[in-house]
Amino acid sequence: MPEIPLVPRPDVLSFRRQSTHHQAVRADWQVIVHALNTNLGNGLLALIAGVRPETVSRWASGQNKDPRPAMERRVREAYTIYTDLVRVDSADTVRAWFMGSNPLLGDDSPAEALAADRFKAVLAAARAFRDE
């Protein structure tokens, strides 16, 4: 009987990462800000973006839809990570992860590291947390 070649199984985790990335890239700015503001809180999102909490409130209400590129990147990266982690853990746990010191980030919190534009390091820390 001839052997049937095995079809490689798609990497589900890789697909999930692509999916959350695509979602973060395509999502409306106000939707992203509202979701993170609701789940992480105004102060934590302001820290990540490098703005005052009042600016986050204006973004969430739609009064200001044009963030600076650096701020937008930080927020979209946070959204990608939040969306990925909340699929495997509770919203409260993910919020605590963003706030807490992280040994993979030199004991900075992921929020502080995102504010410092350390995107690759935070993504790696998020993947390690998710895959534990």
PDB file of C-alpha atoms in Angstrom:
ATOM      1  CA  MET A   1       0.000   0.000   0.000  1.00  0.00           C
ATOM      2  CA  PRO A   2       1.495   3.404  -0.939  1.00  0.00           C
ATOM      3  CA  GLU A   3       2.248   5.847   1.843  1.00  0.00           C
ATOM      4  CA  ILE A   4      -0.012   8.838   2.067  1.00  0.00           C
ATOM      5  CA  PRO A   5       2.019  12.004   2.498  1.00  0.00           C
ATOM      6  CA  LEU A   6       1.227  13.922   5.630  1.00  0.00           C
ATOM      7  CA  VAL A   7      -0.084  17.406   5.101  1.00  0.00           C
ATOM      8  CA  PRO A   8       1.604  19.783   7.482  1.00  0.00           C
ATOM      9  CA  ARG A   9      -0.765  21.127  10.078  1.00  0.00           C
ATOM     10  CA  PRO A  10      -0.947  24.919  10.002  1.00  0.00           C
ATOM     11  CA  ASP A  11       0.753  26.592  12.898  1.00  0.00           C
ATOM     12  CA  VAL A  12      -2.249  27.698  14.921  1.00  0.00           C
ATOM     13  CA  LEU A  13      -0.219  30.042  17.116  1.00  0.00           C
ATOM     14  CA  SER A  14       1.341  31.703  14.098  1.00  0.00           C
ATOM     15  CA  PHE A  15      -2.107  32.163  12.560  1.00  0.00           C
ATOM     16  CA  ARG A  16      -3.404  33.661  15.817  1.00  0.00           C
ATOM     17  CA  ARG A  17      -0.493  36.145  15.906  1.00  0.00           C
ATOM     18  CA  GLN A  18      -1.136  37.149  12.309  1.00  0.00           C
ATOM     19  CA  SER A  19      -4.827  37.477  13.044  1.00  0.00           C
ATOM     20  CA  THR A  20      -4.318  39.810  16.005  1.00  0.00           C
ATOM     21  CA  HIS A  21      -1.757  41.830  14.054  1.00  0.00           C
ATOM     22  CA  HIS A  22      -4.126  42.215  11.105  1.00  0.00           C
ATOM     23  CA  GLN A  23      -6.931  43.181  13.454  1.00  0.00           C
ATOM     24  CA  ALA A  24      -4.778  45.864  15.087  1.00  0.00           C
ATOM     25  CA  VAL A  25      -3.659  47.266  11.746  1.00  0.00           C
ATOM     26  CA  ARG A  26      -7.136  47.400  10.245  1.00  0.00           C
ATOM     27  CA  ALA A  27      -9.162  48.481  13.261  1.00  0.00           C
ATOM     28  CA  ASP A  28     -10.471  52.011  13.522  1.00  0.00           C
ATOM     29  CA  TRP A  29      -8.401  54.200  15.854  1.00  0.00           C
ATOM     30  CA  GLN A  30     -11.356  55.063  18.080  1.00  0.00           C
ATOM     31  CA  VAL A  31     -12.313  51.366  18.409  1.00  0.00           C
ATOM     32  CA  ILE A  32      -8.787  50.455  19.519  1.00  0.00           C
ATOM     33  CA  VAL A  33      -8.555  53.293  22.007  1.00  0.00           C
ATOM     34  CA  HIS A  34     -12.013  52.576  23.421  1.00  0.00           C
ATOM     35  CA  ALA A  35     -11.209  48.862  23.859  1.00  0.00           C
ATOM     36  CA  LEU A  36      -7.882  49.501  25.590  1.00  0.00           C
ATOM     37  CA  ASN A  37      -9.245  52.375  27.649  1.00  0.00           C
ATOM     38  CA  THR A  38     -12.083  50.164  28.867  1.00  0.00           C
ATOM     39  CA  ASN A  39      -9.862  47.176  29.649  1.00  0.00           C
ATOM     40  CA  LEU A  40      -6.536  48.684  30.714  1.00  0.00           C
ATOM     41  CA  GLY A  41      -7.732  52.014  32.051  1.00  0.00           C
ATOM     42  CA  ASN A  42      -7.119  55.602  31.092  1.00  0.00           C
ATOM     43  CA  GLY A  43      -3.925  56.048  33.111  1.00  0.00           C
ATOM     44  CA  LEU A  44      -2.238  52.883  31.914  1.00  0.00           C
ATOM     45  CA  LEU A  45      -3.098  53.617  28.276  1.00  0.00           C
ATOM     46  CA  ALA A  46      -1.801  57.177  28.701  1.00  0.00           C
ATOM     47  CA  LEU A  47       1.468  55.779  30.073  1.00  0.00           C
ATOM     48  CA  ILE A  48       1.822  53.419  27.106  1.00  0.00           C
ATOM     49  CA  ALA A  49       1.067  56.128  24.543  1.00  0.00           C
ATOM     50  CA  GLY A  50       3.202  58.759  26.260  1.00  0.00           C
ATOM     51  CA  VAL A  51       0.359  61.254  26.608  1.00  0.00           C
ATOM     52  CA  ARG A  52      -1.791  62.746  29.348  1.00  0.00           C
ATOM     53  CA  PRO A  53      -4.963  60.890  30.361  1.00  0.00           C
ATOM     54  CA  GLU A  54      -7.010  63.783  28.946  1.00  0.00           C
ATOM     55  CA  THR A  55      -5.604  63.028  25.488  1.00  0.00           C
ATOM     56  CA  VAL A  56      -6.716  59.404  25.790  1.00  0.00           C
ATOM     57  CA  SER A  57     -10.189  60.607  26.765  1.00  0.00           C
ATOM     58  CA  ARG A  58     -10.325  62.829  23.666  1.00  0.00           C
ATOM     59  CA  TRP A  59      -9.198  59.916  21.485  1.00  0.00           C
ATOM     60  CA  ALA A  60     -11.830  57.631  23.002  1.00  0.00           C
ATOM     61  CA  SER A  61     -14.607  60.175  22.496  1.00  0.00           C
ATOM     62  CA  GLY A  62     -13.591  60.844  18.893  1.00  0.00           C
ATOM     63  CA  GLN A  63     -12.638  64.487  19.522  1.00  0.00           C
ATOM     64  CA  ASN A  64      -9.077  63.852  18.381  1.00  0.00           C
ATOM     65  CA  LYS A  65      -8.538  61.223  15.699  1.00  0.00           C
ATOM     66  CA  ASP A  66      -5.002  62.113  14.611  1.00  0.00           C
ATOM     67  CA  PRO A  67      -2.398  60.827  17.044  1.00  0.00           C
ATOM     68  CA  ARG A  68       1.260  61.278  16.275  1.00  0.00           C
ATOM     69  CA  PRO A  69       2.734  58.213  14.536  1.00  0.00           C
ATOM     70  CA  ALA A  70       4.859  57.173  17.537  1.00  0.00           C
ATOM     71  CA  MET A  71       1.836  57.304  19.836  1.00  0.00           C
ATOM     72  CA  GLU A  72      -0.325  55.411  17.398  1.00  0.00           C
ATOM     73  CA  ARG A  73       2.286  52.681  17.022  1.00  0.00           C
ATOM     74  CA  ARG A  74       2.533  52.194  20.792  1.00  0.00           C
ATOM     75  CA  VAL A  75      -1.239  51.940  21.128  1.00  0.00           C
ATOM     76  CA  ARG A  76      -1.646  49.577  18.167  1.00  0.00           C
ATOM     77  CA  GLU A  77       1.155  47.345  19.495  1.00  0.00           C
ATOM     78  CA  ALA A  78      -0.544  47.318  22.902  1.00  0.00           C
ATOM     79  CA  TYR A  79      -3.815  46.371  21.211  1.00  0.00           C
ATOM     80  CA  THR A  80      -2.147  43.507  19.327  1.00  0.00           C
ATOM     81  CA  ILE A  81      -0.656  42.175  22.549  1.00  0.00           C
ATOM     82  CA  TYR A  82      -3.818  42.695  24.595  1.00  0.00           C
ATOM     83  CA  THR A  83      -5.966  40.934  21.997  1.00  0.00           C
ATOM     84  CA  ASP A  84      -3.544  38.023  21.801  1.00  0.00           C
ATOM     85  CA  LEU A  85      -3.250  37.558  25.568  1.00  0.00           C
ATOM     86  CA  VAL A  86      -6.938  37.962  26.368  1.00  0.00           C
ATOM     87  CA  ARG A  87      -7.685  34.964  24.152  1.00  0.00           C
ATOM     88  CA  VAL A  88      -5.894  32.724  26.654  1.00  0.00           C
ATOM     89  CA  ASP A  89      -6.309  34.579  29.948  1.00  0.00           C
ATOM     90  CA  SER A  90      -8.783  36.833  31.734  1.00  0.00           C
ATOM     91  CA  ALA A  91      -8.935  40.563  31.069  1.00  0.00           C
ATOM     92  CA  ASP A  92      -7.947  41.216  34.703  1.00  0.00           C
ATOM     93  CA  THR A  93      -4.870  38.999  34.408  1.00  0.00           C
ATOM     94  CA  VAL A  94      -3.822  40.664  31.154  1.00  0.00           C
ATOM     95  CA  ARG A  95      -4.220  44.118  32.725  1.00  0.00           C
ATOM     96  CA  ALA A  96      -2.083  42.982  35.657  1.00  0.00           C
ATOM     97  CA  TRP A  97       0.521  41.669  33.197  1.00  0.00           C
ATOM     98  CA  PHE A  98       0.732  45.093  31.512  1.00  0.00           C
ATOM     99  CA  MET A  99       1.221  46.797  34.927  1.00  0.00           C
ATOM    100  CA  GLY A 100       3.556  44.380  36.692  1.00  0.00           C
ATOM    101  CA  SER A 101       7.321  44.274  36.619  1.00  0.00           C
ATOM    102  CA  ASN A 102       8.581  41.698  34.159  1.00  0.00           C
ATOM    103  CA  PRO A 103      11.970  39.967  34.480  1.00  0.00           C
ATOM    104  CA  LEU A 104      12.173  39.588  30.695  1.00  0.00           C
ATOM    105  CA  LEU A 105      12.009  43.369  30.420  1.00  0.00           C
ATOM    106  CA  GLY A 106      14.675  44.160  33.024  1.00  0.00           C
ATOM    107  CA  ASP A 107      11.917  44.385  35.642  1.00  0.00           C
ATOM    108  CA  ASP A 108      10.143  47.193  33.789  1.00  0.00           C
ATOM    109  CA  SER A 109       6.443  46.701  33.253  1.00  0.00           C
ATOM    110  CA  PRO A 110       5.269  45.944  29.709  1.00  0.00           C
ATOM    111  CA  ALA A 111       3.487  49.325  29.751  1.00  0.00           C
ATOM    112  CA  GLU A 112       6.744  51.125  30.574  1.00  0.00           C
ATOM    113  CA  ALA A 113       8.627  49.151  27.928  1.00  0.00           C
ATOM    114  CA  LEU A 114       6.027  50.003  25.281  1.00  0.00           C
ATOM    115  CA  ALA A 115       6.268  53.667  26.272  1.00  0.00           C
ATOM    116  CA  ALA A 116      10.024  53.371  25.652  1.00  0.00           C
ATOM    117  CA  ASP A 117       9.395  51.866  22.185  1.00  0.00           C
ATOM    118  CA  ARG A 118      10.824  48.457  23.139  1.00  0.00           C
ATOM    119  CA  PHE A 119       8.303  46.681  20.926  1.00  0.00           C
ATOM    120  CA  LYS A 120      10.238  43.506  20.113  1.00  0.00           C
ATOM    121  CA  ALA A 121      11.102  42.874  23.751  1.00  0.00           C
ATOM    122  CA  VAL A 122       7.484  43.351  24.862  1.00  0.00           C
ATOM    123  CA  LEU A 123       6.188  41.087  22.097  1.00  0.00           C
ATOM    124  CA  ALA A 124       8.685  38.404  23.152  1.00  0.00           C
ATOM    125  CA  ALA A 125       7.645  38.788  26.810  1.00  0.00           C
ATOM    126  CA  ALA A 126       3.966  38.545  25.845  1.00  0.00           C
ATOM    127  CA  ARG A 127       4.590  35.379  23.845  1.00  0.00           C
ATOM    128  CA  ALA A 128       6.503  33.850  26.740  1.00  0.00           C
ATOM    129  CA  PHE A 129       3.653  34.698  29.134  1.00  0.00           C
ATOM    130  CA  ARG A 130       1.034  33.352  26.751  1.00  0.00           C
ATOM    131  CA  ASP A 131       2.903  30.127  26.097  1.00  0.00           C
ATOM    132  CA  GLU A 132       3.638  29.340  29.792  1.00  0.00           C
TER     133      GLU A 132
END
